[in-house]
Every structure is written in C-alpha cells, then in structure tokens.
XYZ file of C-alpha atoms in Angstrom:
441
model
C -41.729 -21.483 4.323
C -39.897 -24.815 3.908
C -36.119 -24.630 4.702
C -34.897 -25.467 1.300
C -36.420 -22.426 -0.201
C -35.348 -20.558 2.659
C -31.706 -21.478 1.805
C -32.235 -20.980 -1.769
C -33.456 -17.524 -1.010
C -30.434 -16.730 1.398
C -27.801 -17.958 -1.286
C -29.267 -15.661 -3.879
C -29.275 -12.791 -1.848
C -25.728 -13.733 -0.481
C -24.512 -14.283 -4.338
C -26.162 -11.007 -5.636
C -24.686 -8.677 -2.970
C -21.627 -10.154 -0.753
C -18.876 -10.335 -4.149
C -19.808 -6.696 -4.916
C -19.439 -5.470 -1.347
C -15.733 -7.382 -1.039
C -15.206 -5.963 -4.498
C -15.633 -2.580 -3.114
C -12.474 -2.989 -0.605
C -10.029 -4.338 -3.250
C -8.628 -1.004 -4.116
C -8.543 0.311 -0.690
C -6.763 -2.950 0.567
C -3.673 -1.064 2.034
C -5.809 1.802 3.366
C -8.028 0.105 5.822
C -8.560 1.643 9.235
C -8.759 -1.532 11.143
C -7.470 -5.222 10.640
C -8.657 -6.883 7.569
C -9.966 -9.818 9.757
C -12.206 -7.309 11.659
C -13.557 -5.875 8.776
C -14.122 -9.248 7.218
C -16.277 -10.224 10.235
C -18.556 -6.912 10.084
C -19.280 -7.504 6.612
C -19.748 -11.033 6.977
C -21.931 -10.568 10.163
C -24.073 -7.974 8.403
C -24.346 -9.959 5.127
C -25.458 -12.716 7.482
C -28.487 -10.725 8.635
C -29.518 -8.983 5.349
C -29.790 -12.599 3.518
C -31.263 -14.154 6.808
C -33.943 -11.165 6.888
C -34.333 -10.904 3.159
C -35.424 -15.119 2.890
C -37.248 -14.517 5.913
C -39.809 -11.840 4.277
C -39.993 -13.283 1.152
C -42.409 -15.737 2.944
C -44.158 -13.070 4.569
C -46.389 -9.902 2.547
C -43.017 -7.326 3.786
C -41.512 -5.921 0.831
C -37.857 -7.304 0.532
C -36.541 -4.150 -1.552
C -37.156 -2.351 1.637
C -34.930 -4.748 3.437
C -32.525 -4.484 1.061
C -32.271 -0.481 1.075
C -32.034 -0.305 4.452
C -28.860 -2.548 4.827
C -27.683 -0.642 1.418
C -27.332 1.978 3.909
C -25.683 0.047 6.309
C -23.383 -1.416 4.205
C -22.369 1.992 2.765
C -21.875 3.513 6.202
C -19.271 0.015 7.263
C -17.637 0.680 4.001
C -16.964 4.869 4.342
C -15.866 3.909 8.052
C -13.459 1.216 7.325
C -11.529 2.953 4.515
C -8.929 5.561 5.613
C -9.049 7.665 2.552
C -10.912 10.854 1.564
C -14.604 10.424 1.948
C -15.690 12.464 -1.288
C -13.119 10.451 -3.426
C -14.368 6.998 -2.114
C -17.960 8.289 -2.398
C -16.939 8.692 -6.055
C -15.841 5.261 -6.607
C -18.489 3.718 -4.471
C -21.349 5.141 -6.690
C -19.991 3.341 -10.047
C -19.408 0.095 -7.923
C -23.357 0.780 -7.101
C -24.567 1.147 -10.822
C -22.208 -2.028 -11.639
C -24.365 -3.777 -8.734
C -27.629 -2.612 -10.194
C -26.844 -3.334 -13.915
C -25.632 -6.962 -13.343
C -28.508 -7.876 -11.191
C -30.943 -6.428 -13.591
C -28.843 -8.353 -16.724
C -29.651 -11.439 -14.811
C -33.107 -10.742 -14.508
C -33.544 -9.854 -17.907
C -31.793 -13.005 -19.245
C -33.803 -15.491 -17.126
C -36.870 -13.713 -17.789
C -36.447 -14.082 -21.773
C -35.051 -17.532 -21.520
C -37.468 -18.881 -18.947
C -40.455 -16.550 -19.041
C -43.526 -17.570 -17.249
C -46.228 -15.313 -15.154
C -45.127 -17.256 -12.078
C -41.407 -16.629 -12.495
C -39.285 -15.892 -9.391
C -35.763 -14.374 -9.505
C -34.235 -16.333 -6.432
C -34.114 -19.776 -7.657
C -30.918 -21.881 -8.218
C -31.367 -21.100 -11.641
C -31.268 -17.287 -10.803
C -28.022 -17.860 -8.727
C -26.366 -19.616 -11.286
C -26.880 -16.958 -14.321
C -25.658 -14.200 -11.464
C -22.326 -16.062 -10.808
C -21.892 -16.477 -14.411
C -22.293 -12.705 -15.363
C -19.891 -12.137 -12.226
C -17.337 -14.365 -13.216
C -17.112 -13.103 -16.896
C -17.102 -9.178 -15.924
C -15.053 -9.219 -12.581
C -11.760 -9.153 -13.980
C -12.629 -5.642 -15.901
C -14.325 -4.162 -12.920
C -11.358 -4.902 -10.933
C -8.717 -3.701 -13.377
C -10.854 -0.714 -13.773
C -11.476 -0.037 -10.438
C -7.769 0.099 -9.529
C -7.081 2.670 -12.637
C -9.761 5.107 -11.663
C -8.618 5.046 -7.913
C -5.255 5.886 -8.702
C -6.236 8.661 -10.589
C -8.709 9.817 -8.706
C -6.356 9.813 -5.418
C -3.499 11.466 -7.481
C -5.848 14.761 -8.079
C -6.478 17.433 -5.709
C -9.374 19.444 -6.415
C -11.631 19.382 -3.348
C -14.493 21.457 -4.655
C -14.789 19.067 -7.601
C -14.939 15.953 -5.662
C -17.312 17.759 -2.855
C -20.132 17.860 -5.754
C -19.250 15.661 -8.720
C -20.445 12.094 -7.151
C -24.059 14.206 -7.345
C -24.012 13.790 -11.366
C -23.851 9.682 -11.295
C -25.653 9.582 -8.237
C -28.851 11.303 -9.724
C -28.901 9.491 -12.754
C -29.051 6.032 -10.773
C -32.007 7.202 -8.786
C -33.777 8.013 -11.868
C -32.996 4.722 -13.519
C -34.281 2.778 -10.314
C -37.146 5.146 -10.150
C -38.216 3.603 -13.531
C -37.168 -0.016 -13.502
C -37.799 -0.570 -9.709
C -40.276 -3.190 -10.497
C -38.868 -6.505 -10.901
C -42.018 -8.596 -11.767
C -41.524 -11.073 -14.835
C -43.769 -8.612 -17.063
C -41.526 -5.774 -16.548
C -38.322 -7.467 -16.421
C -39.159 -9.303 -19.768
C -39.371 -5.727 -21.546
C -36.084 -4.763 -23.640
C -36.940 -1.340 -21.918
C -36.004 -2.775 -18.539
C -32.620 -4.155 -19.993
C -31.643 -1.228 -22.080
C -32.425 1.622 -19.290
C -29.949 -0.336 -17.279
C -27.437 -0.837 -20.016
C -27.635 3.160 -20.777
C -27.178 3.646 -16.952
C -23.511 1.701 -17.189
C -22.592 2.987 -20.535
C -23.461 6.389 -19.378
C -21.571 6.043 -16.158
C -18.515 4.639 -18.083
C -18.666 7.790 -20.316
C -18.649 10.099 -17.490
C -16.118 8.371 -15.702
C -13.969 8.071 -18.777
C -14.283 12.178 -19.393
C -13.636 12.908 -16.105
C -10.589 10.788 -15.472
C -9.308 12.231 -18.736
C -9.817 15.846 -17.440
C -8.153 14.648 -13.951
C -5.185 13.091 -15.655
C -4.998 16.709 -17.531
C -4.872 18.096 -14.312
C -2.660 16.206 -12.887
C -0.208 16.822 -15.644
C -0.804 20.336 -15.513
C 0.550 20.353 -11.645
C 3.344 18.610 -12.823
C 4.327 20.812 -15.654
C 3.921 23.922 -13.073
C 6.005 22.064 -10.816
C 8.813 21.613 -13.112
C 8.233 24.588 -14.715
C 8.939 26.158 -10.963
C 12.088 24.424 -10.506
C 13.364 25.268 -13.806
C 12.743 28.745 -12.880
C 15.028 28.482 -9.879
C 17.604 26.846 -11.771
C 17.979 29.766 -13.926
C 18.004 32.098 -11.364
C 20.838 29.877 -9.779
C 22.701 29.929 -13.088
C 22.286 33.806 -13.236
C 23.554 34.051 -9.705
C 26.515 31.676 -10.460
C 26.949 33.604 -13.725
C 27.422 36.874 -11.506
C 29.871 35.281 -9.343
C 31.690 34.273 -12.351
C 32.065 37.610 -13.795
C 33.148 38.704 -10.289
C 35.881 36.279 -10.113
C 37.415 37.031 -13.506
C 37.243 40.951 -12.548
C 39.136 39.882 -9.083
C 41.316 37.681 -11.210
C 42.271 40.640 -13.395
C 43.194 42.753 -10.359
C 45.082 39.997 -8.916
C 47.193 39.645 -11.918
C 47.858 43.377 -11.580
C 48.567 42.923 -7.706
C 51.019 39.847 -8.169
C 53.285 42.076 -10.552
C 53.672 44.409 -7.498
C 54.252 41.454 -5.226
C 56.726 39.838 -7.710
C 58.870 43.221 -7.433
C 58.929 43.214 -3.721
C 59.844 39.620 -3.517
C 62.354 39.952 -6.306
C 64.014 42.636 -4.447
C 64.410 40.815 -0.927
C 66.112 38.244 -3.244
C 68.412 40.668 -4.551
C 69.328 42.430 -0.814
C 69.508 38.508 0.284
C 66.674 39.270 2.930
C 65.483 35.789 3.211
C 63.856 36.276 6.703
C 62.337 39.536 5.466
C 61.168 37.388 2.466
C 59.714 34.619 4.452
C 57.631 36.925 6.617
C 56.382 38.854 3.532
C 54.970 35.303 1.884
C 53.622 33.754 5.074
C 51.741 37.132 5.108
C 50.529 37.364 1.642
C 49.295 33.693 1.755
C 47.151 34.611 4.724
C 45.603 37.303 2.666
C 44.595 35.160 -0.119
C 41.018 34.617 -0.279
C 39.826 30.907 0.184
C 39.122 28.676 -3.071
C 35.447 28.156 -2.755
C 35.007 26.928 -6.526
C 34.151 23.161 -6.957
C 33.214 20.886 -9.663
C 30.713 18.321 -8.689
C 30.209 16.833 -12.389
C 30.759 17.439 -15.556
C 26.820 18.701 -16.572
C 26.679 22.548 -15.702
C 22.915 22.597 -14.589
C 23.374 19.798 -12.256
C 26.828 21.250 -10.815
C 24.844 24.748 -10.399
C 22.029 22.874 -8.629
C 24.076 20.786 -6.243
C 26.268 24.061 -5.576
C 23.116 26.026 -4.390
C 22.240 23.292 -2.217
C 25.850 22.832 -0.525
C 26.002 26.358 0.137
C 22.678 26.269 1.723
C 23.505 23.131 3.691
C 26.822 24.620 4.746
C 24.859 27.884 6.117
C 22.454 25.734 8.214
C 25.294 23.548 9.584
C 24.334 20.398 7.619
C 26.936 18.514 6.422
C 26.538 18.085 2.564
C 28.491 15.223 0.863
C 27.826 14.251 -2.963
C 29.053 11.656 -5.377
C 27.881 12.549 -8.724
C 29.382 10.459 -11.942
C 26.959 12.292 -14.753
C 28.414 13.161 -18.036
C 27.980 16.881 -19.747
C 25.210 15.824 -21.835
C 22.522 13.713 -20.195
C 20.620 11.098 -21.718
C 17.523 12.826 -20.259
C 16.407 16.369 -20.658
C 18.139 18.726 -18.183
C 14.798 20.180 -17.173
C 13.233 16.870 -16.010
C 16.426 15.628 -14.002
C 17.162 19.116 -12.299
C 13.473 19.012 -11.359
C 13.794 15.780 -9.748
C 16.898 16.534 -7.966
C 16.110 20.091 -7.170
C 12.584 18.725 -5.346
C 14.643 15.773 -3.480
C 17.389 17.906 -2.210
C 14.714 20.850 -1.249
C 12.893 18.100 1.008
C 15.793 17.030 2.220
C 17.192 20.283 3.439
C 13.674 21.425 5.086
C 13.745 18.023 6.978
C 17.466 18.249 8.039
C 16.748 22.242 9.463
C 14.603 20.891 12.096
C 16.625 18.489 13.228
C 17.798 19.020 16.573
C 18.815 15.981 18.479
C 21.699 14.870 16.211
C 24.083 16.062 13.673
C 22.085 16.431 10.236
C 23.427 15.285 7.011
C 22.755 14.901 3.585
C 24.062 12.387 1.195
C 23.466 12.261 -2.750
C 24.600 9.583 -5.077
C 23.986 9.861 -8.463
C 25.360 7.771 -11.551
C 24.628 7.298 -15.172
C 24.978 3.526 -16.653
C 24.344 3.836 -19.880
C 21.043 4.400 -20.595
C 19.840 4.247 -17.236
C 20.372 6.905 -14.424
C 19.995 6.105 -10.681
C 19.760 9.007 -8.086
C 19.482 8.375 -4.344
C 19.120 11.313 -1.708
C 19.434 10.048 1.945
C 18.958 12.508 4.687
C 18.301 12.870 8.604
C 14.803 13.406 9.356
C 13.110 13.949 12.861
C 9.739 12.220 12.336
C 8.298 10.285 9.350
C 6.447 12.579 6.968
C 2.606 12.462 7.048
C 0.676 10.876 4.592
C -2.874 10.531 3.001
C -4.392 8.402 0.709
C -0.798 7.034 0.304
C 0.655 10.256 -0.802
C 2.828 12.591 0.816
C 1.320 15.871 2.744
C 2.887 18.714 2.154
C 4.853 20.332 5.362
C 4.593 23.803 3.808
C 1.102 24.360 2.919
C -2.424 22.407 3.419
C -2.989 19.517 1.020
C -0.168 16.972 -0.720
C 3.230 17.865 -1.626
C 3.809 18.161 -5.403
C 7.316 17.669 -5.079
C 7.082 13.805 -4.639
C 4.261 13.759 -6.787
C 6.434 15.383 -9.839
C 9.407 12.972 -9.047
C 7.098 10.428 -9.433
C 5.484 11.185 -12.803
C 8.929 11.941 -14.379
C 10.275 8.646 -13.348
C 7.232 6.989 -14.717
C 7.234 9.054 -18.084
C 10.813 7.736 -18.324
C 9.939 3.864 -17.873
C 11.474 4.162 -14.027
C 10.316 4.271 -10.538
C 10.523 6.370 -7.414
C 10.440 5.134 -3.982
C 10.505 6.822 -0.630
C 10.701 5.289 2.706
C 11.255 6.633 6.278
C 13.453 4.392 9.041
C 14.614 5.599 12.223
C 15.316 8.920 11.394
C 16.157 8.228 8.343
C 14.678 9.362 4.954
C 15.635 7.542 1.832
C 14.315 8.640 -1.506
C 15.926 6.898 -4.706
C 14.836 7.209 -8.316
C 15.668 5.088 -11.474
C 15.300 6.144 -14.671
C 15.389 3.329 -17.636
C 15.566 5.623 -20.867
C 16.849 2.803 -23.430
C 12.979 1.908 -22.840
C 11.552 4.920 -24.425
C 9.819 4.844 -27.186
C-alpha cells in the first residue's frame, strides 16, 4: 500500500471516530476519575492504534469492520472507567452517542454514493473525509446542547431499577438496524433503504429519549413536590404546637391576673403599715417565682417565625448556638409553603450536621432579607466533614441514595428564577439561596 493511501485511510478513520469519542466526555468534564491530560493521552493512543490498524487492514483481506468492533469495546471500557458517575446512567447516554455516530457516518456514505456513485467507489477518500467533517460541523452544536440537557435530567432522577434496564431499549434497536445495514458496499449504500433505516434509528431514539426525559422530569418534580408536602406538614404540626402553647399562655395569663390581685392586696397592706423591709423581701421573692419570658419574635411572617422558633429550641436542647437575623415582611413575595420548604430543609440539614460536631462549639447562623421582589437567604453552620457527593449531587446522611432536601431547594430556586449554592470549607458548610421573583412570568 502506498504511504499516501495509508495516510488518507488513517485520517478517514480518525475523523469519523475521534470527534464522537471526545464529545462523549464533554457532559462529564467535571466528573473525571483521572486528570484530563491522562484520559486524553489514553484516548489518543487508543485512537492512534485503531486508525493505524484500520489503515493497514485496508491493504489486506482482513475485515476492517471487525477491527472497528474490537476497538469500539476498548473505547467503551476506557469511557466507563474514566467517568466518575453512575454506570447505568452513563451507559444510557453512551448508547445515544453511539447511535449518533452510526447515523452520521451512514448519512455521509449515502450522500457520497448518491452524488458520486461508481461500482468501484470507496468511502475512505479525501472526499469522504470532507463530507464527514461537514456533517459533523453542522450537527455538533445540537448534539452538545442535547447531551448536556439530557445528562442533567438523567442524573437528577433517582430510579435505580429503571436505569438497570432502560438502556436495553435503544441498544436492541441499534443492533437490529446495524444487522440490516452492516454492508457498506456502493450498491447497498446507494439505496434509500440504507439511509432511511438509519434516519429512522435516530428519530426513534430521539422519540424514546424525549418521552423518557419527560417522564423523568415528572418523576423528579413529584419527588420535589413530595418533599415540599412533607415540609408543609411539619410546619402545620409546629403551628398546632405553637397554638397549643398560646392557648396555655392565655390560661396562665388569666390565672396570673387573678393572682396579681392577691399580691396587690398584700403589697398595699405592707405600704399601709410602713413595713418597707418586709415589702422588699416579698417583692424579691415574687420576682423569683415569675416564669421566664421565652416568647420571641424573629420576623413579621407567622409561618417563618414558627419555623425559626422550632429550630431555635431544638438547637438550644442540643447545645448549639443559634442566631437569626430576619428582615422579612408579614406577606412574603413568594408562597409560604415554598419558602418554608427551603428554610426548613436548610435548617434541618444544619441541625443534623451540628449535632455530630465534637471538637468545637457548634453554631447555626441564619440571615434572610427581602429586597423588593428578591429574597436572599443564607444558612451557615459548623460541619465535621464535607458532605458526600455523587454525580455532582449530595448523598443523604439518613438513608441510601441522594438527599431530597438540597434537590428540593435547587428546584424551588430555579422555579423562581434564582439560584442555590452549597459549599464546604474548613469545617463550615455554607448554603445560600437567591430568589429573583420580579423575573417570574
């Protein structure tokens, strides 16, 4: 084989393979197990071997497609090992990326066959490289956006049983299409059947993925709604408790008014007899018998005040220093259930983290203020160690799987055109939420 022919075939195999491999890593660029340079080196070496062997085999009677199949497995293993994410979810995305590669390469074959048909036509010429590059340039922006959106929805949804099997649906469809369109001879590729089968493959995959992603979004929203309902039920329970306490205080106040009349008679008697020393002793004794004034108003909003008061009391019981500075109106610019869900989740996580702190004095600091149609909320607390994460999400410390609290906070913030940020630094956990309510439609 001439060197120029070897180089052309080498470039063809590289152009029609390497971009798709790199594209697969893009959505997971922040979730790599190893340094990016080491993964790039490994991918580059494997691609060099694949392209070289493919080009060498083109001058022999050995099947080039078999070499591609072997290296496809090698590339897949490198991909799965290099990404620090749930393997089943990663596999689900990988199948779609593989379909995209198959369809684009098949489309390039078809276009070249229709425009330049000849029984002796080969699909690894400079012209073939150019057609593949043009198709790649046209479609790559769409695929980048689609993969990023798909990845976010997939990894925000917890359904282990689903992810273990759902990838089989697109995988089986791909295998069937490949079985009937594996022959890339000019006569076969020229037929519209070859092109339409691959187009139907990608359309079918888009249909399956769109329906599934919609279902996943519904599942995620239902989980967030359930978490908000739990927080609302907790808030109602707290309000019932506070109402009972208020009723008890009213009764105690009525009794105190009755007792006060008796005390006034005694005080008046001491004054009439001029027994000032005895009066001082009596007043001092009476002051000691008065119950402490534990009532406190944190802000003008009753629901938020109830929630803060509950976590203040729980913190006091656990020896946790709790301070709150709340500048919120009686009528919040956001629905009370949503805001209390955010606040309740953040305070619950802060309380749990502080209860296990042993080597320092634990504390919780809460700041909230309403600025026009914007609400800013921060909750800072001591924390023994950084929360565990997986797939860029926090794992629950109370049960297996992801924590729903922070996911609910993020969902409500996004719904209200805001943001939620969580970070751990040197024994402290910082949570901040901004709600831009003026931007709501």
